[in-house]
Amino acid sequence: MNTLKQKLNEGKFVRVIEAHDGLTAKMVDQAHSLKTNKQFDALWSSSLCDSLINGRPDMEVLSMDRRIAIINELRENSKKPIIVDMDSGGRLEQLFYKLKQLNEINIEAIVLEDKIGTKRNSLFGEKNPQQQDTIEHFSKKITFIQENKNSDLMLFARIESLTLGAGKYDALKRAKAYINAGADGILVHNANDSVEDLYYVIKKIKDYKDVPIIVVPTAFSFVTEKELEQAGVSIVIYANQLIRSAIEPIAATLNSILDHGRAFEANKNLISIKEVLNFIDEPPI
Ligand code: SPV
Ligand code: MG
């Protein structure tokens, strides 16, 4: 049973966050706001974050084996559905083997983006020298995935028209084509802080067909979940916030040890060894 599909079928709004290793997956699983009673519903396996923790750029240069190893860490530490960022999937023959590997693990959804050639992260914005795939070629990839994926796995087609300067009408044209090619839902990406075109595209897609829509509000993080839901969004992905919250504290600890010639001064910002040792339960043996 695909629990992500189930939530969407029940009309629930789905809140997703990036996790990049067993520890972050476990922390997401445990996160529960006492103030709002909210939790996260699913995990995002991000190409950006997985690349970053491996010291690589987000250019589809991390092997699928490594991505799968990280996804397995997430699965071991969390019961929540997992949505996997598949990048562009590469050429059709590469896509075939990536999909074959993804079919063998326990995930709920994949997202394939309509870029071609050397992939770069979308948040570079319109100056990105990245090329967008043709509608025909990308639609072929969607159909190919639909024909070869596990039947319960959801496929979201990700449209980059708004991040690459092709505009809202191109985004809408692509959304219709990708839905007709077999996409179960659409991710409309947006890399700037204006949401006008994004909302236009979402509304028009919903008018065309009521498929679930994903957004990634990194560049427009001021927008609330409530507002996104009202705009027609079903899934919000917080795609990089956990890795970004780790980098600055690590840099501060490094500098503190270098500045003082000891770790004592850094201690005030660290959790205790006792807490670390107690954080992960021991096996019931
Ligand atoms: C990722 O998290 O790798 C994504 C989202 O694809 S973005 O970084 O905004 O492209
Ligand atoms: Mg990515």
mmCIF file of C-alpha atoms and ligand atoms in Angstrom:
data_model
loop_
_atom_site.group_PDB
_atom_site.id
_atom_site.type_symbol
_atom_site.label_atom_id
_atom_site.label_comp_id
_atom_site.label_asym_id
_atom_site.label_seq_id
_atom_site.Cartn_x
_atom_site.Cartn_y
_atom_site.Cartn_z
ATOM 1 C CA MET A 1 0.000 0.000 0.000
ATOM 2 C CA ASN A 2 1.422 3.371 -1.065
ATOM 3 C CA THR A 3 0.784 5.569 1.978
ATOM 4 C CA LEU A 4 1.587 8.757 0.067
ATOM 5 C CA LYS A 5 -1.012 7.944 -2.573
ATOM 6 C CA GLN A 6 -3.454 7.128 0.201
ATOM 7 C CA LYS A 7 -2.971 10.517 1.876
ATOM 8 C CA LEU A 8 -3.415 12.304 -1.453
ATOM 9 C CA ASN A 9 -6.541 10.285 -2.263
ATOM 10 C CA GLU A 10 -7.967 11.319 1.097
ATOM 11 C CA GLY A 11 -7.373 14.950 0.086
ATOM 12 C CA LYS A 12 -4.740 15.529 2.759
ATOM 13 C CA PHE A 13 -2.088 18.231 2.409
ATOM 14 C CA VAL A 14 1.329 16.544 2.496
ATOM 15 C CA ARG A 15 4.306 18.174 4.237
ATOM 16 C CA VAL A 16 7.670 16.784 3.118
ATOM 17 C CA ILE A 17 11.197 17.506 4.275
ATOM 18 C CA GLU A 18 14.642 16.555 3.065
ATOM 19 C CA ALA A 19 16.593 13.913 4.973
ATOM 20 C CA HIS A 20 20.093 12.938 3.889
ATOM 21 C CA ASP A 21 21.123 10.175 6.268
ATOM 22 C CA GLY A 22 19.828 7.833 8.950
ATOM 23 C CA LEU A 23 20.134 10.440 11.683
ATOM 24 C CA THR A 24 18.140 13.146 9.907
ATOM 25 C CA ALA A 25 15.515 10.560 8.866
ATOM 26 C CA LYS A 26 15.142 9.513 12.493
ATOM 27 C CA MET A 27 14.912 13.136 13.626
ATOM 28 C CA VAL A 28 12.192 13.846 11.054
ATOM 29 C CA ASP A 29 10.297 10.794 12.260
ATOM 30 C CA GLN A 30 10.434 12.054 15.836
ATOM 31 C CA ALA A 31 9.648 15.707 15.057
ATOM 32 C CA HIS A 32 6.276 16.670 16.489
ATOM 33 C CA SER A 33 5.251 20.215 17.361
ATOM 34 C CA LEU A 34 3.508 20.410 20.713
ATOM 35 C CA LYS A 35 2.331 23.873 19.723
ATOM 36 C CA THR A 36 0.546 22.894 16.507
ATOM 37 C CA ASN A 37 0.432 19.085 16.816
ATOM 38 C CA LYS A 38 1.988 18.951 13.346
ATOM 39 C CA GLN A 39 4.420 16.387 11.989
ATOM 40 C CA PHE A 40 6.132 15.817 8.668
ATOM 41 C CA ASP A 41 4.334 13.374 6.391
ATOM 42 C CA ALA A 42 7.137 12.222 4.118
ATOM 43 C CA LEU A 43 10.855 12.433 3.316
ATOM 44 C CA TRP A 44 12.515 14.013 0.286
ATOM 45 C CA SER A 45 15.633 12.314 -1.000
ATOM 46 C CA SER A 46 17.280 15.379 -2.528
ATOM 47 C CA SER A 47 19.924 15.316 -5.261
ATOM 48 C CA LEU A 48 21.324 18.578 -3.889
ATOM 49 C CA CYS A 49 21.676 17.377 -0.300
ATOM 50 C CA ASP A 50 22.943 13.905 -1.216
ATOM 51 C CA SER A 51 25.530 15.525 -3.493
ATOM 52 C CA LEU A 52 26.532 18.027 -0.812
ATOM 53 C CA ILE A 53 27.162 15.413 1.879
ATOM 54 C CA ASN A 54 29.375 13.598 -0.621
ATOM 55 C CA GLY A 55 31.331 16.747 -1.474
ATOM 56 C CA ARG A 56 29.972 16.809 -5.024
ATOM 57 C CA PRO A 57 28.088 19.439 -7.062
ATOM 58 C CA ASP A 58 24.411 18.815 -7.845
ATOM 59 C CA MET A 59 25.139 17.701 -11.424
ATOM 60 C CA GLU A 60 23.913 14.114 -11.536
ATOM 61 C CA VAL A 61 27.474 12.973 -10.793
ATOM 62 C CA LEU A 62 26.612 10.909 -7.721
ATOM 63 C CA SER A 63 26.085 7.255 -8.613
ATOM 64 C CA MET A 64 22.665 5.678 -8.302
ATOM 65 C CA ASP A 65 24.256 3.096 -5.996
ATOM 66 C CA ARG A 66 25.231 5.876 -3.574
ATOM 67 C CA ARG A 67 21.787 7.491 -3.811
ATOM 68 C CA ILE A 68 20.158 4.116 -3.123
ATOM 69 C CA ALA A 69 22.446 3.502 -0.128
ATOM 70 C CA ILE A 70 21.300 6.825 1.362
ATOM 71 C CA ILE A 71 17.636 6.062 0.614
ATOM 72 C CA ASN A 72 18.047 2.719 2.389
ATOM 73 C CA GLU A 73 19.398 4.599 5.423
ATOM 74 C CA LEU A 74 16.271 6.764 5.352
ATOM 75 C CA ARG A 75 14.051 3.690 5.063
ATOM 76 C CA GLU A 76 15.765 1.961 7.986
ATOM 77 C CA ASN A 77 15.191 4.960 10.221
ATOM 78 C CA SER A 78 11.782 6.232 9.158
ATOM 79 C CA LYS A 79 8.411 4.733 8.366
ATOM 80 C CA LYS A 80 7.335 7.778 6.393
ATOM 81 C CA PRO A 81 6.840 7.682 2.619
ATOM 82 C CA ILE A 82 9.917 8.620 0.575
ATOM 83 C CA ILE A 83 9.872 10.815 -2.525
ATOM 84 C CA VAL A 84 13.025 10.441 -4.607
ATOM 85 C CA ASP A 85 14.514 13.248 -6.685
ATOM 86 C CA MET A 86 15.643 11.421 -9.843
ATOM 87 C CA ASP A 87 17.142 14.505 -11.507
ATOM 88 C CA SER A 88 16.729 14.227 -15.300
ATOM 89 C CA GLY A 89 17.308 10.476 -15.213
ATOM 90 C CA GLY A 90 19.907 10.869 -17.976
ATOM 91 C CA ARG A 91 19.537 9.196 -21.344
ATOM 92 C CA LEU A 92 16.772 6.617 -21.829
ATOM 93 C CA GLU A 93 19.149 3.685 -21.370
ATOM 94 C CA GLN A 94 20.525 5.213 -18.135
ATOM 95 C CA LEU A 95 16.991 5.907 -16.988
ATOM 96 C CA PHE A 96 16.131 2.247 -17.543
ATOM 97 C CA TYR A 97 18.790 1.042 -15.074
ATOM 98 C CA LYS A 98 18.104 3.796 -12.529
ATOM 99 C CA LEU A 99 14.440 2.871 -12.576
ATOM 100 C CA LYS A 100 15.288 -0.818 -12.286
ATOM 101 C CA GLN A 101 17.220 -0.062 -9.076
ATOM 102 C CA LEU A 102 14.467 2.175 -7.705
ATOM 103 C CA ASN A 103 11.876 -0.523 -8.421
ATOM 104 C CA GLU A 104 13.811 -2.827 -6.106
ATOM 105 C CA ILE A 105 13.612 -0.594 -3.029
ATOM 106 C CA ASN A 106 10.730 0.548 -0.928
ATOM 107 C CA ILE A 107 9.812 4.092 -2.006
ATOM 108 C CA GLU A 108 6.523 5.821 -2.751
ATOM 109 C CA ALA A 109 7.246 8.399 -5.458
ATOM 110 C CA ILE A 110 9.827 9.659 -7.920
ATOM 111 C CA VAL A 111 10.241 13.100 -9.440
ATOM 112 C CA LEU A 112 11.796 13.463 -12.890
ATOM 113 C CA GLU A 113 12.794 16.931 -14.112
ATOM 114 C CA ASP A 114 12.615 18.137 -17.684
ATOM 115 C CA LYS A 115 16.269 19.094 -18.119
ATOM 116 C CA ILE A 116 18.692 17.597 -20.592
ATOM 117 C CA GLY A 117 22.475 17.518 -20.860
ATOM 118 C CA THR A 118 24.672 18.625 -17.990
ATOM 119 C CA LYS A 119 22.239 19.136 -15.148
ATOM 120 C CA ARG A 120 22.688 21.987 -12.715
ATOM 121 C CA ASN A 121 20.729 22.923 -9.634
ATOM 122 C CA SER A 122 17.576 24.895 -10.442
ATOM 123 C CA LEU A 123 18.241 27.544 -7.811
ATOM 124 C CA PHE A 124 20.983 29.063 -9.987
ATOM 125 C CA GLY A 125 17.931 30.731 -11.541
ATOM 126 C CA GLU A 126 17.547 32.115 -15.034
ATOM 127 C CA LYS A 127 21.325 32.607 -15.459
ATOM 128 C CA ASN A 128 21.547 28.822 -15.389
ATOM 129 C CA PRO A 129 23.162 27.582 -18.618
ATOM 130 C CA GLN A 130 20.947 24.546 -18.260
ATOM 131 C CA GLN A 131 18.933 23.270 -21.206
ATOM 132 C CA GLN A 132 15.300 22.243 -20.922
ATOM 133 C CA ASP A 133 14.287 19.054 -22.686
ATOM 134 C CA THR A 134 11.811 19.112 -25.574
ATOM 135 C CA ILE A 135 8.214 18.269 -24.725
ATOM 136 C CA GLU A 136 8.325 15.288 -27.096
ATOM 137 C CA HIS A 137 11.490 13.751 -25.677
ATOM 138 C CA PHE A 138 10.533 14.283 -22.037
ATOM 139 C CA SER A 139 7.050 12.893 -22.662
ATOM 140 C CA LYS A 140 8.710 9.786 -24.063
ATOM 141 C CA LYS A 141 10.641 9.416 -20.805
ATOM 142 C CA ILE A 142 7.418 9.746 -18.787
ATOM 143 C CA THR A 143 5.675 7.074 -20.848
ATOM 144 C CA PHE A 144 8.736 4.855 -20.576
ATOM 145 C CA ILE A 145 8.711 5.163 -16.769
ATOM 146 C CA GLN A 146 4.977 4.516 -16.561
ATOM 147 C CA GLU A 147 5.439 1.334 -18.575
ATOM 148 C CA ASN A 148 8.387 0.078 -16.526
ATOM 149 C CA LYS A 149 7.865 1.222 -12.946
ATOM 150 C CA ASN A 150 6.234 -0.675 -10.098
ATOM 151 C CA SER A 151 2.509 -0.122 -10.441
ATOM 152 C CA ASP A 152 2.137 1.495 -7.020
ATOM 153 C CA LEU A 153 5.027 3.948 -7.430
ATOM 154 C CA MET A 154 3.894 7.509 -8.208
ATOM 155 C CA LEU A 155 5.603 9.526 -10.939
ATOM 156 C CA PHE A 156 5.725 13.311 -10.728
ATOM 157 C CA ALA A 157 6.940 15.286 -13.750
ATOM 158 C CA ARG A 158 8.891 18.375 -12.785
ATOM 159 C CA ILE A 159 8.627 21.449 -14.969
ATOM 160 C CA GLU A 160 11.528 23.902 -15.097
ATOM 161 C CA SER A 161 10.022 26.560 -17.390
ATOM 162 C CA LEU A 162 9.756 29.125 -14.576
ATOM 163 C CA THR A 163 13.337 28.565 -13.374
ATOM 164 C CA LEU A 164 14.836 28.732 -16.875
ATOM 165 C CA GLY A 165 12.955 31.766 -18.183
ATOM 166 C CA ALA A 166 10.621 29.932 -20.571
ATOM 167 C CA GLY A 167 7.595 31.387 -18.800
ATOM 168 C CA LYS A 168 4.158 30.396 -17.560
ATOM 169 C CA TYR A 169 2.555 29.520 -20.906
ATOM 170 C CA ASP A 170 5.374 27.097 -21.677
ATOM 171 C CA ALA A 171 4.987 25.596 -18.186
ATOM 172 C CA LEU A 172 1.286 25.062 -18.736
ATOM 173 C CA LYS A 173 1.761 23.555 -22.187
ATOM 174 C CA ARG A 174 4.280 21.129 -20.725
ATOM 175 C CA ALA A 175 2.063 20.226 -17.766
ATOM 176 C CA LYS A 176 -0.754 19.201 -20.104
ATOM 177 C CA ALA A 177 1.609 17.163 -22.293
ATOM 178 C CA TYR A 178 3.236 15.451 -19.317
ATOM 179 C CA ILE A 179 -0.137 14.555 -17.800
ATOM 180 C CA ASN A 180 -1.222 13.118 -21.146
ATOM 181 C CA ALA A 181 2.034 11.139 -21.312
ATOM 182 C CA GLY A 182 1.163 9.500 -17.980
ATOM 183 C CA ALA A 183 2.520 11.638 -15.116
ATOM 184 C CA ASP A 184 0.562 11.066 -11.882
ATOM 185 C CA GLY A 185 1.274 14.604 -10.734
ATOM 186 C CA ILE A 186 3.302 17.721 -11.511
ATOM 187 C CA LEU A 187 6.052 19.596 -9.673
ATOM 188 C CA VAL A 188 6.133 23.195 -10.859
ATOM 189 C CA HIS A 189 9.495 24.590 -9.838
ATOM 190 C CA ASN A 190 10.091 28.272 -9.162
ATOM 191 C CA ALA A 191 13.447 29.797 -8.227
ATOM 192 C CA ASN A 192 12.488 33.380 -7.440
ATOM 193 C CA ASP A 193 10.439 35.122 -4.775
ATOM 194 C CA SER A 194 7.487 35.984 -6.992
ATOM 195 C CA VAL A 195 4.691 33.423 -6.934
ATOM 196 C CA GLU A 196 2.299 35.080 -9.393
ATOM 197 C CA ASP A 197 3.260 32.939 -12.411
ATOM 198 C CA LEU A 198 3.519 29.848 -10.240
ATOM 199 C CA TYR A 199 -0.035 30.291 -8.956
ATOM 200 C CA TYR A 200 -1.273 30.947 -12.486
ATOM 201 C CA VAL A 201 0.245 27.686 -13.730
ATOM 202 C CA ILE A 202 -1.084 25.693 -10.769
ATOM 203 C CA LYS A 203 -4.611 27.036 -11.235
ATOM 204 C CA LYS A 204 -4.628 26.284 -14.946
ATOM 205 C CA ILE A 205 -3.265 22.766 -14.402
ATOM 206 C CA LYS A 206 -5.988 22.069 -11.836
ATOM 207 C CA ASP A 207 -8.600 23.376 -14.291
ATOM 208 C CA TYR A 208 -7.225 20.959 -16.895
ATOM 209 C CA LYS A 209 -6.950 17.907 -14.656
ATOM 210 C CA ASP A 210 -7.096 17.472 -10.905
ATOM 211 C CA VAL A 211 -3.648 15.953 -10.387
ATOM 212 C CA PRO A 212 -1.567 16.514 -7.234
ATOM 213 C CA ILE A 213 0.794 19.485 -7.488
ATOM 214 C CA ILE A 214 4.143 19.757 -5.692
ATOM 215 C CA VAL A 215 6.031 22.960 -4.945
ATOM 216 C CA VAL A 216 9.457 23.545 -3.395
ATOM 217 C CA PRO A 217 9.320 26.901 -1.577
ATOM 218 C CA THR A 218 13.037 27.545 -1.091
ATOM 219 C CA ALA A 219 13.045 30.884 -2.931
ATOM 220 C CA PHE A 220 9.584 31.851 -1.626
ATOM 221 C CA SER A 221 9.843 30.541 1.916
ATOM 222 C CA PHE A 222 7.698 33.421 3.242
ATOM 223 C CA VAL A 223 4.584 31.778 1.771
ATOM 224 C CA THR A 224 2.643 29.702 4.314
ATOM 225 C CA GLU A 225 1.448 26.139 3.818
ATOM 226 C CA LYS A 226 -2.113 27.409 4.172
ATOM 227 C CA GLU A 227 -1.654 29.813 1.277
ATOM 228 C CA LEU A 228 -0.061 27.101 -0.870
ATOM 229 C CA GLU A 229 -2.937 24.755 -0.142
ATOM 230 C CA GLN A 230 -5.425 27.471 -1.121
ATOM 231 C CA ALA A 231 -3.489 27.946 -4.380
ATOM 232 C CA GLY A 232 -4.064 24.268 -5.237
ATOM 233 C CA VAL A 233 -0.847 22.696 -3.934
ATOM 234 C CA SER A 234 -1.069 19.165 -2.483
ATOM 235 C CA ILE A 235 2.558 18.583 -1.512
ATOM 236 C CA VAL A 236 5.099 21.024 -0.111
ATOM 237 C CA ILE A 237 8.748 19.981 -0.051
ATOM 238 C CA TYR A 238 11.217 21.661 2.298
ATOM 239 C CA ALA A 239 14.085 20.513 0.097
ATOM 240 C CA ASN A 240 17.292 21.594 1.828
ATOM 241 C CA GLN A 241 16.556 23.142 5.228
ATOM 242 C CA LEU A 242 18.129 20.384 7.329
ATOM 243 C CA ILE A 243 21.498 20.358 5.595
ATOM 244 C CA ARG A 244 21.511 24.171 5.582
ATOM 245 C CA SER A 245 20.860 24.264 9.308
ATOM 246 C CA ALA A 246 23.941 22.076 9.921
ATOM 247 C CA ILE A 247 26.649 23.885 7.954
ATOM 248 C CA GLU A 248 26.979 27.138 9.931
ATOM 249 C CA PRO A 249 27.143 25.425 13.381
ATOM 250 C CA ILE A 250 29.816 23.031 12.095
ATOM 251 C CA ALA A 251 31.876 25.953 10.757
ATOM 252 C CA ALA A 252 31.504 27.722 14.131
ATOM 253 C CA THR A 253 32.784 24.658 16.006
ATOM 254 C CA LEU A 254 35.772 24.332 13.665
ATOM 255 C CA ASN A 255 36.675 27.989 14.162
ATOM 256 C CA SER A 256 36.189 27.850 17.919
ATOM 257 C CA ILE A 257 38.624 24.926 18.286
ATOM 258 C CA LEU A 258 41.157 26.702 16.062
ATOM 259 C CA ASP A 259 40.731 29.992 17.969
ATOM 260 C CA HIS A 260 41.104 28.530 21.456
ATOM 261 C CA GLY A 261 43.362 25.554 20.951
ATOM 262 C CA ARG A 262 40.804 23.354 22.704
ATOM 263 C CA ALA A 263 37.164 22.235 22.428
ATOM 264 C CA PHE A 264 35.969 23.637 25.779
ATOM 265 C CA GLU A 265 34.575 26.931 24.381
ATOM 266 C CA ALA A 266 32.640 25.083 21.668
ATOM 267 C CA ASN A 267 30.903 22.880 24.238
ATOM 268 C CA LYS A 268 28.200 25.438 25.062
ATOM 269 C CA ASN A 269 26.766 25.026 21.556
ATOM 270 C CA LEU A 270 26.984 21.235 21.468
ATOM 271 C CA ILE A 271 24.661 18.579 22.794
ATOM 272 C CA SER A 272 26.326 16.508 25.519
ATOM 273 C CA ILE A 273 28.001 13.163 24.911
ATOM 274 C CA LYS A 274 25.387 11.635 27.230
ATOM 275 C CA GLU A 275 22.597 12.911 24.970
ATOM 276 C CA VAL A 276 24.439 11.631 21.896
ATOM 277 C CA LEU A 277 24.822 8.173 23.415
ATOM 278 C CA ASN A 278 21.194 8.060 24.457
ATOM 279 C CA PHE A 279 19.852 9.437 21.186
ATOM 280 C CA ILE A 280 19.804 6.115 19.371
ATOM 281 C CA ASP A 281 18.134 3.170 21.122
ATOM 282 C CA GLU A 282 20.170 0.012 21.501
ATOM 283 C CA PRO A 283 18.833 -3.187 19.882
ATOM 284 C CA PRO A 284 16.397 -5.255 21.987
ATOM 285 C CA ILE A 285 18.820 -8.105 22.644
HETATM 286 C C1 SPV B 1 16.854 19.104 -4.688
HETATM 287 O O1 SPV B 1 16.585 19.205 -3.489
HETATM 288 O O2 SPV B 1 17.837 18.499 -5.093
HETATM 289 C C2 SPV B 1 15.971 19.688 -5.698
HETATM 290 C C3 SPV B 1 15.198 20.889 -5.388
HETATM 291 O O3 SPV B 1 15.949 19.187 -6.790
HETATM 292 S S1 SPV B 1 16.158 22.253 -5.929
HETATM 293 O O4 SPV B 1 17.407 22.244 -5.160
HETATM 294 O O5 SPV B 1 15.385 23.447 -5.657
HETATM 295 O O6 SPV B 1 16.422 22.093 -7.348
HETATM 296 MG MG MG B 2 17.547 17.938 -7.215
#
